[in-house]
Short mmCIF file of C-alpha atoms and ligand atoms in Angstrom, two decimals:
data_model
loop_
_atom_site.label_atom_id
_atom_site.label_comp_id
_atom_site.label_asym_id
_atom_site.label_seq_id
_atom_site.Cartn_x
_atom_site.Cartn_y
_atom_site.Cartn_z
CA GLU A 1 -28.69 38.71 15.77
CA ALA A 2 -30.00 36.49 18.53
CA LYS A 3 -31.84 34.47 16.00
CA ARG A 4 -28.65 33.99 13.94
CA ALA A 5 -26.69 32.88 17.00
CA GLY A 6 -29.53 30.56 17.93
CA GLY A 7 -29.45 29.16 14.45
CA ALA A 8 -25.72 28.54 14.68
CA ARG A 9 -26.10 26.84 18.02
CA HIS A 10 -28.84 24.76 16.59
CA ALA A 11 -26.56 23.73 13.72
CA LEU A 12 -23.89 22.73 16.22
CA PHE A 13 -26.29 20.25 17.74
CA ASP A 14 -27.66 19.02 14.48
CA PRO A 15 -28.49 15.40 15.35
CA ALA A 16 -26.86 13.95 12.24
CA MET A 17 -23.67 15.91 12.92
CA ARG A 18 -23.64 14.90 16.55
CA GLU A 19 -24.10 11.30 15.59
CA ARG A 20 -21.16 11.52 13.19
CA ALA A 21 -18.95 13.18 15.79
CA GLN A 22 -19.90 10.57 18.38
CA LYS A 23 -19.26 7.77 15.97
CA ARG A 24 -15.85 9.21 15.15
CA GLY A 25 -15.02 9.76 18.80
CA GLY A 26 -16.01 6.17 19.48
CA MET A 27 -13.87 4.93 16.59
CA GLU A 28 -10.92 6.91 17.93
CA ALA A 29 -11.15 5.32 21.35
CA GLU A 30 -11.60 1.88 19.84
CA LEU A 31 -8.66 2.32 17.50
CA ARG A 32 -6.52 3.37 20.44
CA GLN A 33 -7.57 0.21 22.23
CA ALA A 34 -6.86 -1.90 19.18
CA LEU A 35 -3.35 -0.48 18.92
CA LEU A 36 -2.68 -1.17 22.58
CA HIS A 37 -4.24 -4.62 22.73
CA ARG A 38 -3.20 -6.39 19.57
CA GLY A 39 -6.38 -5.61 17.69
CA LEU A 40 -4.50 -4.66 14.51
CA HIS A 41 -2.91 -7.12 12.11
CA VAL A 42 -0.82 -7.01 9.00
CA GLN A 43 -1.59 -9.01 5.88
CA TYR A 44 0.59 -9.55 2.83
CA GLN A 45 -0.41 -9.57 -0.81
CA PRO A 46 2.02 -11.22 -3.23
CA ILE A 47 3.51 -9.21 -6.09
CA VAL A 48 4.52 -11.46 -8.97
CA GLY A 49 7.03 -11.01 -11.76
CA LEU A 50 5.36 -10.90 -15.18
CA GLN A 51 8.22 -10.91 -17.61
CA GLN A 52 9.38 -14.43 -16.89
CA GLU A 53 8.38 -17.97 -17.70
CA GLY A 54 5.33 -19.49 -16.05
CA ASP A 55 1.58 -19.13 -15.98
CA ASP A 56 -0.59 -17.03 -13.73
CA ALA A 57 -1.90 -19.91 -11.65
CA GLY A 58 1.35 -21.62 -10.73
CA GLY A 59 4.70 -20.94 -12.30
CA ILE A 60 5.68 -17.38 -11.65
CA PRO A 61 7.05 -16.78 -8.19
CA ALA A 62 6.33 -13.83 -5.93
CA VAL A 63 9.08 -11.26 -6.17
CA GLY A 64 7.64 -9.18 -3.37
CA ALA A 65 4.69 -8.50 -1.12
CA GLU A 66 2.72 -5.48 0.05
CA ALA A 67 1.93 -5.13 3.73
CA LEU A 68 -1.67 -4.06 4.36
CA VAL A 69 -2.98 -3.19 7.81
CA ARG A 70 -6.15 -4.85 9.08
CA TRP A 71 -8.46 -3.90 11.91
CA HIS A 72 -10.87 -6.53 13.03
CA HIS A 73 -13.40 -4.66 15.13
CA PRO A 74 -15.00 -6.89 17.82
CA ALA A 75 -18.53 -5.76 16.89
CA LYS A 76 -18.33 -4.27 13.39
CA GLY A 77 -16.06 -6.88 11.87
CA SER A 78 -13.25 -5.91 9.57
CA ILE A 79 -12.97 -2.18 8.83
CA PRO A 80 -11.29 -1.07 5.58
CA PRO A 81 -8.00 0.83 6.07
CA PRO A 82 -9.17 3.97 4.24
CA GLU A 83 -11.83 4.31 6.94
CA PHE A 84 -9.43 4.30 9.87
CA ILE A 85 -6.14 5.64 8.47
CA GLY A 86 -7.75 9.10 8.25
CA ILE A 87 -8.98 8.85 11.82
CA ALA A 88 -5.53 7.73 12.98
CA GLU A 89 -4.02 10.76 11.25
CA GLU A 90 -6.46 13.19 12.81
CA CYS A 91 -6.15 11.94 16.36
CA GLY A 92 -2.39 11.54 16.36
CA LEU A 93 -2.32 7.75 16.28
CA ILE A 94 -0.80 7.40 12.83
CA GLY A 95 2.78 7.46 14.13
CA ALA A 96 2.13 4.49 16.40
CA LEU A 97 0.06 2.71 13.75
CA GLY A 98 2.71 3.21 11.08
CA GLU A 99 5.43 2.03 13.41
CA PHE A 100 3.41 -1.06 14.29
CA VAL A 101 2.92 -1.95 10.62
CA LEU A 102 6.55 -1.33 9.68
CA GLU A 103 7.95 -3.22 12.65
CA THR A 104 5.61 -6.18 12.15
CA ALA A 105 6.18 -6.33 8.41
CA CYS A 106 9.98 -6.11 8.65
CA ALA A 107 10.04 -8.83 11.31
CA ASP A 108 7.76 -11.05 9.18
CA PHE A 109 9.94 -10.38 6.13
CA MET A 110 12.96 -11.64 8.07
CA GLU A 111 10.96 -14.74 9.00
CA TRP A 112 10.29 -15.39 5.28
CA GLN A 113 14.01 -15.25 4.57
CA GLN A 114 14.67 -17.71 7.36
CA ARG A 115 11.89 -20.13 6.45
CA LEU A 116 11.91 -19.92 2.67
CA GLY A 117 15.55 -19.10 1.94
CA PRO A 118 16.14 -18.28 -1.72
CA ASN A 119 12.42 -18.67 -2.47
CA ALA A 120 11.42 -15.86 -0.14
CA PRO A 121 10.17 -12.67 -1.80
CA GLY A 122 12.99 -10.15 -1.86
CA LEU A 123 10.95 -6.98 -1.56
CA LEU A 124 8.58 -5.70 1.10
CA ALA A 125 6.25 -2.82 0.25
CA VAL A 126 4.79 -0.72 3.07
CA ASN A 127 2.38 2.21 2.63
CA LEU A 128 3.05 5.66 4.03
CA SER A 129 0.27 8.17 4.68
CA ARG A 130 0.38 11.95 4.40
CA ALA A 131 0.88 12.54 8.13
CA GLN A 132 3.68 9.97 8.35
CA LEU A 133 5.54 11.71 5.57
CA ALA A 134 5.08 15.06 7.28
CA ASP A 135 6.61 13.72 10.51
CA ALA A 136 10.21 14.86 10.94
CA GLY A 137 11.01 11.73 12.98
CA LEU A 138 10.06 9.33 10.20
CA VAL A 139 13.48 8.78 8.66
CA GLN A 140 15.12 8.01 11.98
CA ARG A 141 12.31 5.63 12.92
CA VAL A 142 12.60 3.74 9.66
CA GLN A 143 16.35 3.46 10.12
CA GLN A 144 15.92 2.23 13.67
CA ILE A 145 13.41 -0.46 12.63
CA LEU A 146 15.73 -1.63 9.86
CA ARG A 147 18.53 -1.93 12.40
CA SER A 148 16.52 -3.72 15.05
CA THR A 149 15.06 -6.25 12.61
CA GLY A 150 18.27 -6.67 10.63
CA MET A 151 16.49 -6.05 7.36
CA ALA A 152 18.51 -4.79 4.38
CA PRO A 153 17.33 -1.28 3.43
CA GLY A 154 17.29 -2.21 -0.27
CA ALA A 155 14.56 -4.79 0.40
CA LEU A 156 12.15 -2.19 1.77
CA GLN A 157 9.90 -0.22 -0.54
CA LEU A 158 7.83 2.61 0.89
CA GLU A 159 4.73 3.54 -1.08
CA ILE A 160 3.44 7.06 -1.40
CA THR A 161 0.59 8.41 -3.50
CA GLU A 162 0.88 10.90 -6.29
CA SER A 163 -0.81 13.70 -4.40
CA LEU A 164 1.72 13.30 -1.59
CA ALA A 165 4.72 13.40 -3.84
CA ALA A 166 3.63 16.48 -5.76
CA GLN A 167 5.53 19.75 -5.60
CA ASP A 168 6.02 20.05 -1.86
CA ASP A 169 9.53 20.90 -0.69
CA VAL A 170 9.25 19.28 2.72
CA VAL A 171 7.96 16.07 1.20
CA GLN A 172 10.62 16.12 -1.51
CA SER A 173 13.46 16.48 0.95
CA ARG A 174 11.93 13.78 3.18
CA LEU A 175 11.81 11.44 0.20
CA ARG A 176 15.47 12.14 -0.55
CA ASP A 177 16.41 11.43 3.07
CA LEU A 178 14.55 8.13 2.85
CA LYS A 179 16.34 7.27 -0.39
CA ALA A 180 19.64 8.08 1.31
CA LEU A 181 18.96 5.21 3.73
CA GLY A 182 19.11 2.91 0.74
CA ILE A 183 15.41 2.06 0.68
CA LYS A 184 13.19 2.03 -2.41
CA LEU A 185 10.24 4.29 -3.12
CA ALA A 186 7.10 3.55 -5.11
CA LEU A 187 4.48 5.88 -6.47
CA ASP A 188 1.14 4.27 -5.55
CA ASP A 189 -2.20 4.53 -7.39
CA PHE A 190 -0.57 6.20 -10.39
CA GLY A 191 -3.06 7.79 -12.75
CA THR A 192 -5.61 8.81 -10.14
CA GLY A 193 -4.02 12.12 -9.11
CA TYR A 194 -3.37 15.34 -10.92
CA SER A 195 0.30 14.93 -11.69
CA SER A 196 1.13 13.45 -15.02
CA LEU A 197 3.68 11.42 -16.88
CA SER A 198 5.64 14.59 -17.57
CA CYS A 199 6.24 15.01 -13.81
CA LEU A 200 7.52 11.50 -13.18
CA HIS A 201 11.14 12.46 -13.70
CA MET A 202 10.99 14.90 -10.80
CA LEU A 203 10.20 12.22 -8.26
CA PRO A 204 12.89 10.08 -6.65
CA VAL A 205 10.87 6.89 -7.08
CA ASP A 206 12.03 3.47 -8.25
CA THR A 207 8.64 2.02 -9.04
CA VAL A 208 5.35 3.21 -10.48
CA LYS A 209 2.22 1.32 -9.43
CA ILE A 210 -0.48 1.67 -12.05
CA ASP A 211 -3.84 2.12 -10.37
CA ARG A 212 -6.46 -0.60 -10.38
CA SER A 213 -8.94 1.66 -12.18
CA PHE A 214 -6.73 1.41 -15.29
CA VAL A 215 -5.82 -2.24 -14.91
CA CYS A 216 -9.42 -3.38 -14.51
CA GLN A 217 -10.21 -1.88 -17.92
CA ALA A 218 -7.02 -3.01 -19.62
CA ASP A 219 -8.68 -5.83 -21.55
CA ILE A 220 -11.80 -3.94 -22.61
CA SER A 221 -10.82 -0.31 -23.12
CA PRO A 222 -8.29 0.78 -25.77
CA HIS A 223 -8.06 4.15 -24.01
CA HIS A 224 -6.90 2.60 -20.72
CA ARG A 225 -4.58 0.31 -22.59
CA VAL A 226 -2.84 3.24 -24.24
CA LEU A 227 -2.44 4.98 -20.90
CA ILE A 228 -0.89 1.89 -19.36
CA GLU A 229 1.41 1.49 -22.32
CA ALA A 230 2.55 5.13 -22.11
CA THR A 231 3.11 4.86 -18.35
CA VAL A 232 5.26 1.76 -18.74
CA ARG A 233 7.28 3.36 -21.55
CA VAL A 234 7.97 6.58 -19.65
CA ALA A 235 8.74 4.71 -16.42
CA HIS A 236 11.19 2.44 -18.23
CA SER A 237 12.86 5.37 -19.95
CA LEU A 238 13.48 6.79 -16.45
CA SER A 239 14.80 3.41 -15.23
CA MET A 240 11.76 2.89 -13.05
CA ASN A 241 9.86 -0.37 -12.96
CA THR A 242 6.12 -0.83 -13.06
CA VAL A 243 3.54 -2.78 -11.10
CA ALA A 244 -0.05 -3.28 -12.25
CA GLU A 245 -2.41 -3.12 -9.26
CA GLY A 246 -5.68 -5.00 -8.94
CA VAL A 247 -5.17 -7.68 -11.59
CA GLU A 248 -8.29 -9.84 -11.34
CA THR A 249 -8.56 -11.84 -14.56
CA PRO A 250 -6.24 -13.79 -16.87
CA ALA A 251 -7.30 -11.45 -19.70
CA GLN A 252 -6.06 -8.42 -17.77
CA ALA A 253 -2.85 -10.24 -16.89
CA ALA A 254 -2.26 -11.05 -20.55
CA VAL A 255 -2.65 -7.42 -21.57
CA ILE A 256 -0.38 -5.93 -18.90
CA ARG A 257 2.25 -8.54 -19.69
CA GLU A 258 2.05 -7.71 -23.37
CA LEU A 259 2.42 -4.02 -22.51
CA GLN A 260 5.74 -4.88 -20.80
CA CYS A 261 4.58 -4.18 -17.27
CA ASP A 262 7.17 -5.72 -14.92
CA LYS A 263 5.06 -6.95 -12.03
CA GLY A 264 1.46 -7.68 -11.13
CA GLN A 265 -0.55 -7.65 -7.95
CA GLY A 266 -4.19 -8.59 -7.51
CA TYR A 267 -6.82 -11.13 -6.60
CA LEU A 268 -5.91 -13.20 -9.68
CA TYR A 269 -2.72 -14.19 -7.89
CA SER A 270 -3.88 -13.90 -4.30
CA ARG A 271 -5.82 -11.79 -1.86
CA PRO A 272 -3.85 -10.33 1.03
CA LEU A 273 -2.98 -13.15 3.46
CA GLY A 274 -1.94 -13.46 7.11
CA ASN A 275 1.76 -14.15 7.65
CA HIS A 276 1.49 -17.93 7.96
CA GLN A 277 -0.98 -18.25 5.11
CA PHE A 278 1.34 -16.12 3.02
CA MET A 279 4.32 -18.37 3.60
CA ALA A 280 2.15 -21.41 2.84
CA TRP A 281 1.03 -19.75 -0.41
CA ILE A 282 4.66 -19.27 -1.48
CA GLU A 283 5.48 -22.88 -0.70
CA GLU A 284 2.43 -24.20 -2.50
CA ARG A 285 3.23 -22.19 -5.59
CA LEU A 286 6.77 -23.45 -5.50
CA GLN A 287 5.56 -27.04 -5.44
CA SER A 288 3.23 -26.47 -8.38
CA ARG A 289 6.15 -24.99 -10.29
CA CYS A 290 8.36 -27.99 -9.57
CA ALA A 291 5.56 -30.35 -10.52
CA ALA A 292 4.92 -28.57 -13.83
P1 LIG B 301 -3.08 0.48 -1.80
O1 LIG B 301 -1.78 0.75 -1.17
O2 LIG B 301 -3.26 0.90 -3.20
O3 LIG B 301 -3.32 -1.10 -1.63
C1 LIG B 301 -3.96 -1.90 -2.56
C2 LIG B 301 -5.41 -2.12 -2.17
O4 LIG B 301 -6.08 -2.82 -3.23
C3 LIG B 301 -5.60 -3.01 -0.94
O5 LIG B 301 -6.80 -2.59 -0.29
C4 LIG B 301 -5.81 -4.38 -1.57
O6 LIG B 301 -6.46 -5.29 -0.71
C5 LIG B 301 -6.64 -4.01 -2.75
N1 LIG B 301 -6.55 -5.00 -3.84
C6 LIG B 301 -5.49 -5.75 -4.20
N2 LIG B 301 -5.77 -6.51 -5.27
C7 LIG B 301 -7.03 -6.22 -5.62
C8 LIG B 301 -7.91 -6.70 -6.69
O7 LIG B 301 -7.53 -7.53 -7.51
N3 LIG B 301 -9.15 -6.17 -6.71
C9 LIG B 301 -9.58 -5.26 -5.81
N4 LIG B 301 -10.84 -4.81 -5.91
N5 LIG B 301 -8.79 -4.79 -4.81
C10 LIG B 301 -7.54 -5.27 -4.73
P2 LIG B 301 -6.86 -2.31 1.29
O8 LIG B 301 -6.04 -3.31 2.02
O9 LIG B 301 -8.29 -2.16 1.63
O10 LIG B 301 -6.11 -0.93 1.46
C11 LIG B 301 -6.62 0.23 0.87
C12 LIG B 301 -5.64 1.37 1.01
O11 LIG B 301 -5.42 1.71 2.37
C13 LIG B 301 -4.25 1.04 0.46
O12 LIG B 301 -4.26 1.17 -0.94
C14 LIG B 301 -3.42 2.06 1.17
O13 LIG B 301 -3.51 3.31 0.54
C15 LIG B 301 -4.11 2.15 2.51
N6 LIG B 301 -3.39 1.29 3.47
C16 LIG B 301 -3.49 -0.04 3.66
N7 LIG B 301 -2.64 -0.46 4.64
C17 LIG B 301 -1.98 0.65 5.05
C18 LIG B 301 -0.95 0.89 6.05
O14 LIG B 301 -0.45 -0.03 6.72
N8 LIG B 301 -0.54 2.18 6.22
C19 LIG B 301 -1.05 3.20 5.47
N9 LIG B 301 -0.59 4.42 5.71
N10 LIG B 301 -2.00 3.02 4.54
C20 LIG B 301 -2.46 1.75 4.33
MG1 LIG B 302 0.14 0.54 -1.68
MG1 LIG B 303 -2.25 1.26 -4.75
MG1 LIG B 304 -5.03 1.79 -4.41
#
């Protein structure tokens, strides 16, 4: 008995575990600091329309942009969002983080309208995590940010992943409350979860984002091509539109366009950019279109 207890205690102080816990605790404190002291930033990745005239390099304008949070750690450099979103959820910082991203992105979106007028992207996509969606105050907070920034609800698209949207009553009713505000919903990373095309009709989403793992194979794998084609067909039959994520090459762009995908997003068009860089990118692209 004593030996078992001793063993358990020993496991509790397993050096590798302790190191992990310390690292996490350290990250928590640092993330808190970053939130308080302007250590987080928001970047924007253009989303381009595919079913219109123009070529990938110039021509086609951005119809929207996705806001992506960035944490530049003073010592470790830039930390990928999947590494700190989970921490923010566990230590109760996700509400503040999500609010920061939404507020910043909506304000920047309004700046695009002011600076770029009719050439400004008309849609702003912002990601929602599991804990944000579980928060009963979410809908009111979104509404309040729309009011304070003056942004039209129809220009905001909140992105959720398949696993989040799946058969959960609380989530379903939250999604309907969000829709009632007049905002748009997108199903992110489609194809990576367990739900399938046959479940799409049950979700109150306007847009399906086809995951990068399919798009990156679009030009080389007939199997992935068929899956993309089927997704686009079903989405369209439900009056949803489609975005291909992670388009990196002209060959991939050609395939998704041929498969009638509505929009594309990926390094081929642009990496995520800071607000000023993003506006410059739009202007540059506009000039190359006029010159062409
Ligand atoms: P996501 O929403 O699917 O965002 C797309 C991710 O793919 C971004 O990674 C983007 O930089 C990356 N990406 C875009 N084009 C390409 C490409 O052509 N090739 C490759 N290899 N990657 C590409 P990022 O910014 O690291 O974000 C990763 C995930 O973290 C996001 O996936 C989203 O789930 C989450 N995330 C990011 N920002 C936020 C946020 O503000 N709030 C929440 N809750 N989650 C966020
Ligand atoms: Mg997303
Ligand atoms: Mg995605
Ligand atoms: Mg993704």
